[in-house]
Backbone as ProteinMPNN parsed JSONL, in Angstrom:
{"seq_chain_A": "SIASADMDLNQLEAFLTAQTKKQGGITSDQAAVIAKFWKNHRTHIHESLINQSHWDNVLKNMNWRVDLKSQLRHIDQINTPVAIVEMELGKNGQ", "coords_chain_A": {"N_chain_A": [[-6.717, 8.222, -11.681], [-9.121, 8.006, -12.348], [-10.196, 5.37, -11.727], [-8.735, 4.452, -9.439], [-10.306, 5.515, -7.726], [-12.231, 4.669, -8.371], [-15.034, 5.551, -9.566], [-18.309, 5.858, -9.599], [-20.989, 6.158, -11.986], [-21.931, 9.77, -11.887], [-19.656, 10.696, -10.293], [-17.37, 10.443, -12.065], [-18.14, 11.969, -14.112], [-18.277, 14.312, -13.214], [-16.348, 14.614, -12.638], [-14.514, 14.742, -15.414], [-15.403, 16.419, -16.227], [-14.593, 18.707, -15.092], [-12.083, 18.332, -15.88], [-12.166, 18.999, -18.315], [-12.155, 21.725, -18.424], [-10.073, 22.891, -17.2], [-6.594, 24.299, -17.917], [-5.626, 23.562, -20.401], [-6.078, 20.649, -19.524], [-7.953, 18.316, -21.264], [-9.958, 17.52, -23.778], [-13.753, 18.089, -24.759], [-14.277, 15.493, -26.947], [-12.302, 14.246, -25.894], [-13.065, 13.792, -23.196], [-15.311, 12.351, -24.079], [-14.395, 10.037, -25.349], [-13.032, 9.083, -22.807], [-15.287, 8.082, -20.5], [-16.97, 6.171, -22.591], [-15.258, 4.535, -22.237], [-14.702, 3.918, -19.835], [-17.081, 3.388, -18.522], [-17.781, 0.785, -20.012], [-15.657, -1.304, -19.333], [-15.457, -0.813, -16.073], [-15.55, -2.602, -14.343], [-13.555, -4.864, -15.432], [-11.141, -3.519, -14.811], [-11.329, -2.98, -12.098], [-11.411, -4.977, -10.666], [-8.95, -6.362, -11.713], [-7.246, -4.16, -10.509], [-7.375, -5.363, -7.534], [-6.644, -7.309, -8.105], [-4.095, -6.667, -8.332], [-3.224, -5.545, -5.689], [-3.497, -7.443, -3.234], [-1.64, -9.402, -1.252], [1.067, -12.265, -1.503], [1.528, -13.911, 0.453], [0.389, -14.911, 3.748], [-1.016, -14.155, 6.903], [0.06, -15.639, 9.422], [0.831, -16.243, 11.729], [0.823, -14.308, 14.674], [2.678, -12.086, 18.051], [2.724, -10.419, 20.608], [3.586, -7.046, 22.421], [4.1, -5.032, 25.09], [6.378, -3.345, 26.688], [7.797, -1.786, 29.488], [9.982, 0.947, 30.384], [12.309, 0.462, 32.909], [14.446, 1.543, 33.419], [16.976, 4.384, 32.449], [19.153, 6.439, 31.215], [18.074, 9.555, 31.418], [15.982, 10.783, 33.549], [13.168, 11.843, 32.695], [12.907, 9.183, 30.149], [11.384, 6.882, 31.89], [9.625, 4.654, 32.256], [8.58, 4.101, 29.7], [6.558, 3.398, 27.354], [6.85, 0.333, 25.463], [5.713, -0.336, 22.643], [6.414, -4.461, 21.063], [6.025, -6.14, 18.058], [5.37, -9.161, 16.608], [5.254, -10.806, 13.146], [4.27, -13.63, 11.305], [4.766, -14.775, 8.416], [3.701, -16.386, 5.394], [3.343, -18.1, 2.45], [0.381, -18.117, 0.89], [-1.757, -20.706, 0.941], [-0.329, -22.354, 2.016]], "CA_chain_A": [[-7.805, 9.002, -10.511], [-10.875, 7.385, -12.245], [-9.675, 3.985, -11.325], [-8.3, 4.765, -8.101], [-10.994, 6.376, -6.978], [-13.392, 3.088, -8.253], [-16.134, 6.433, -9.591], [-19.549, 6.217, -10.508], [-21.005, 7.94, -13.522], [-21.926, 10.657, -11.6], [-18.092, 11.704, -9.979], [-17.126, 10.314, -13.479], [-19.12, 13.189, -15.094], [-18.291, 15.458, -12.463], [-14.173, 14.477, -12.833], [-14.402, 14.768, -17.03], [-16.137, 17.869, -17.066], [-13.116, 19.3, -14.504], [-11.052, 18.139, -16.555], [-11.887, 19.469, -19.887], [-12.198, 23.422, -17.932], [-9.01, 22.96, -17.022], [-6.218, 25.101, -18.777], [-4.102, 22.145, -21.044], [-6.808, 19.717, -19.997], [-8.551, 17.206, -21.993], [-11.424, 18.037, -25.175], [-14.783, 16.996, -24.311], [-14.689, 14.305, -26.729], [-11.734, 12.622, -25.272], [-13.606, 12.971, -22.472], [-16.492, 11.875, -23.696], [-14.061, 8.57, -25.32], [-13.045, 8.044, -21.095], [-16.362, 8.09, -20.487], [-17.58, 4.786, -22.974], [-14.077, 3.078, -22.046], [-14.472, 4.175, -18.188], [-18.632, 2.182, -18.258], [-17.59, -0.215, -20.605], [-14.426, -1.666, -18.756], [-15.45, -0.501, -14.878], [-15.549, -3.815, -13.532], [-12.283, -5.377, -15.267], [-9.9, -2.558, -14.202], [-11.574, -2.165, -10.411], [-10.972, -6.266, -9.988], [-7.38, -6.339, -11.758], [-6.255, -3.05, -9.421], [-7.701, -5.234, -6.714], [-5.66, -8.558, -7.844], [-1.898, -7.019, -8.396], [-3.006, -4.906, -4.225], [-3.44, -8.934, -3.29], [0.051, -10.254, -1.004], [1.141, -12.997, -2.231], [1.627, -14.032, 1.571], [-0.76, -14.744, 4.914], [-0.248, -14.025, 7.567], [-0.073, -17.655, 9.833], [0.888, -16.164, 13.69], [1.268, -12.82, 15.415], [2.596, -12.202, 19.031], [2.495, -8.964, 21.075], [3.416, -7.662, 23.527], [4.561, -4.047, 25.628], [7.215, -3.214, 27.83], [8.147, -0.508, 29.961], [11.648, 0.846, 30.689], [12.528, 0.64, 34.605], [15.812, 2.028, 33.901], [17.32, 5.448, 31.752], [19.885, 7.78, 31.451], [17.14, 10.547, 31.785], [14.49, 10.002, 34.332], [11.787, 11.812, 31.69], [12.042, 8.848, 29.709], [11.525, 5.789, 32.467], [7.714, 4.017, 32.132], [7.657, 4.96, 28.173], [5.926, 2.062, 26.628], [7.342, 0.114, 23.659], [4.832, -1.756, 21.423], [7.171, -5.518, 19.93], [5.365, -7.31, 16.894], [6.396, -10.122, 16.041], [4.254, -11.398, 12.77], [5.701, -14.527, 11.044], [4.435, -14.666, 6.877], [3.914, -17.493, 4.708], [2.737, -18.72, 1.336], [-1.073, -19.334, 1.026], [-2.228, -22.08, 0.613], [0.976, -23.284, 2.784]], "C_chain_A": [[-9.032, 8.054, -11.126], [-10.679, 6.077, -11.54], [-9.612, 3.569, -10.394], [-8.873, 4.832, -6.806], [-12.613, 5.168, -6.612], [-14.575, 4.274, -8.624], [-16.776, 5.883, -10.347], [-19.479, 6.949, -11.363], [-21.203, 9.304, -13.18], [-20.276, 11.351, -11.203], [-17.741, 11.077, -11.22], [-17.103, 11.621, -14.181], [-18.556, 14.482, -14.344], [-16.492, 15.667, -12.605], [-14.24, 15.183, -14.529], [-14.698, 16.061, -17.055], [-14.646, 19.335, -16.227], [-11.989, 19.64, -14.915], [-10.442, 19.288, -17.65], [-11.452, 21.615, -19.612], [-11.349, 23.422, -17.437], [-7.974, 23.329, -17.783], [-5.226, 23.684, -19.032], [-4.761, 20.899, -20.192], [-7.264, 18.873, -20.78], [-10.1, 17.805, -22.564], [-12.198, 17.647, -24.156], [-15.07, 15.579, -25.526], [-13.784, 13.683, -26.819], [-12.032, 12.634, -23.995], [-15.401, 11.796, -22.758], [-15.872, 9.96, -23.901], [-13.75, 7.749, -23.678], [-14.1, 7.592, -20.673], [-17.18, 7.148, -20.684], [-16.391, 4.484, -22.597], [-14.228, 3.213, -20.523], [-16.189, 2.457, -18.541], [-18.231, 1.048, -19.226], [-16.762, -1.689, -19.667], [-14.492, -1.832, -16.973], [-15.296, -1.605, -14.283], [-13.891, -4.919, -13.38], [-11.867, -4.613, -14.526], [-9.72, -2.535, -13.58], [-11.173, -3.865, -10.084], [-9.392, -6.541, -10.501], [-6.634, -5.22, -10.86], [-6.256, -3.898, -8.175], [-6.68, -6.628, -6.598], [-4.202, -8.653, -7.344], [-2.257, -6.133, -6.895], [-2.537, -5.921, -3.441], [-1.489, -9.388, -2.736], [-0.251, -11.643, -1.101], [1.249, -14.545, -0.732], [0.827, -13.587, 2.661], [0.063, -14.977, 6.152], [-1.001, -15.5, 8.691], [0.349, -17.242, 11.118], [1.9, -15.037, 14.002], [1.224, -12.782, 17.155], [3.693, -11.104, 19.01], [2.625, -8.53, 22.423], [4.208, -5.909, 23.892], [4.93, -3.772, 26.48], [7.088, -1.916, 28.61], [9.282, -0.671, 30.8], [11.437, 1.512, 31.955], [13.54, 1.984, 34.207], [16.931, 2.82, 32.236], [18.246, 5.555, 31.825], [18.69, 8.938, 32.153], [15.714, 10.375, 32.0], [13.06, 10.125, 33.369], [11.491, 10.453, 30.798], [11.2, 6.86, 30.573], [9.389, 5.535, 32.045], [6.932, 4.472, 30.599], [7.729, 3.026, 27.701], [6.425, 1.942, 25.479], [6.815, -1.133, 23.548], [5.767, -3.031, 20.674], [6.038, -5.808, 19.887], [6.399, -8.092, 16.722], [5.293, -11.238, 14.742], [5.679, -12.53, 11.755], [4.189, -14.991, 9.588], [4.564, -16.322, 6.26], [3.087, -17.231, 3.606], [1.139, -18.957, 1.44], [-1.563, -20.174, 0.387], [-1.045, -23.017, 1.762], [0.9, -23.811, 4.416]], "O_chain_A": [[-9.793, 7.446, -10.373], [-11.335, 6.009, -10.5], [-10.163, 2.512, -10.086], [-8.552, 4.561, -5.649], [-13.405, 4.918, -5.703], [-15.47, 4.049, -7.809], [-16.429, 5.425, -11.435], [-18.72, 7.858, -11.699], [-20.766, 10.143, -13.966], [-19.83, 12.349, -11.77], [-18.335, 11.988, -11.798], [-16.134, 12.166, -14.71], [-18.432, 15.56, -14.926], [-15.752, 16.65, -12.644], [-13.9, 16.365, -14.583], [-14.232, 16.805, -17.919], [-14.103, 20.339, -16.687], [-11.191, 20.549, -14.685], [-9.421, 19.941, -17.868], [-10.808, 22.415, -20.29], [-11.515, 24.35, -16.645], [-8.106, 22.671, -18.815], [-4.473, 23.046, -18.296], [-3.962, 19.967, -20.098], [-6.186, 18.497, -21.238], [-11.024, 18.336, -21.947], [-11.87, 17.12, -23.093], [-15.882, 14.709, -25.213], [-13.791, 12.665, -27.512], [-11.526, 11.736, -23.322], [-16.12, 11.04, -22.105], [-16.296, 8.981, -23.288], [-13.99, 6.593, -23.328], [-13.98, 6.411, -20.348], [-18.018, 6.833, -19.839], [-16.608, 3.275, -22.672], [-13.661, 2.277, -19.959], [-16.181, 1.234, -18.675], [-18.744, 0.05, -18.719], [-17.272, -2.79, -19.46], [-13.815, -2.708, -16.436], [-14.597, -1.385, -13.293], [-13.307, -5.429, -12.423], [-12.127, -4.84, -13.344], [-8.562, -2.262, -13.263], [-10.511, -3.966, -9.051], [-8.609, -6.943, -9.641], [-5.465, -5.418, -10.526], [-5.343, -3.576, -7.413], [-6.105, -7.017, -5.582], [-3.486, -9.437, -6.72], [-1.119, -5.75, -6.622], [-1.45, -5.775, -2.882], [-0.504, -9.584, -3.448], [-1.337, -12.186, -0.899], [1.089, -15.75, -0.925], [0.492, -12.412, 2.808], [1.114, -15.559, 6.423], [-2.095, -16.065, 8.675], [0.18, -18.194, 11.88], [3.096, -14.852, 13.773], [0.236, -13.215, 17.749], [4.676, -10.814, 18.328], [2.144, -9.102, 23.401], [4.902, -5.488, 22.967], [4.159, -3.776, 27.44], [6.255, -1.068, 28.289], [9.641, -1.591, 31.536], [10.807, 2.535, 32.221], [13.396, 3.136, 34.615], [17.425, 2.166, 31.318], [18.743, 4.751, 32.614], [18.565, 9.039, 33.373], [14.749, 10.059, 31.304], [12.196, 9.266, 33.191], [10.312, 10.226, 30.524], [10.681, 5.963, 29.91], [8.413, 6.207, 31.71], [5.809, 4.859, 30.276], [8.479, 2.051, 27.733], [6.556, 2.805, 24.611], [7.06, -2.274, 23.939], [5.982, -2.722, 19.502], [5.174, -5.867, 20.762], [7.624, -7.979, 16.68], [4.675, -12.216, 15.163], [6.893, -12.473, 11.56], [3.042, -15.373, 9.817], [5.351, -17.192, 6.633], [2.23, -16.347, 3.63], [0.704, -19.938, 2.044], [-1.729, -20.205, -0.832], [-1.149, -24.193, 2.11], [1.832, -24.454, 4.901]]}, "name": "protein", "num_of_chains": 1, "seq": "SIASADMDLNQLEAFLTAQTKKQGGITSDQAAVIAKFWKNHRTHIHESLINQSHWDNVLKNMNWRVDLKSQLRHIDQINTPVAIVEMELGKNGQ"}
C-alpha cells in the first residue's frame, strides 16, 4: 500500500498510525522500522515499480473508424455506432 500510493512522510505516518491501532495490526516498533526503511529506499522502490510497469512494446501505428449499423433484426439496434480500433505494436527501438 505504501509503495503503490508513493506515500509522502505525512501520509506514511498517518497510514502507520492507523495500522498500529488496528486489531491484529503492527506494533509501534514495526511501524518505526517500516518508516525508516521507506524514508531510506523510497526513490529506489518507486523507480523499480515504474520499470516493472513499462511495456517492452511501443505503439507503431493506429487506425480507427466508427461504423453505423444499417440493417439488423431489431429496429432499435439500427444506427448504433460501433468503434473499430486497430493498433500495431512493435518492440522498442525497432
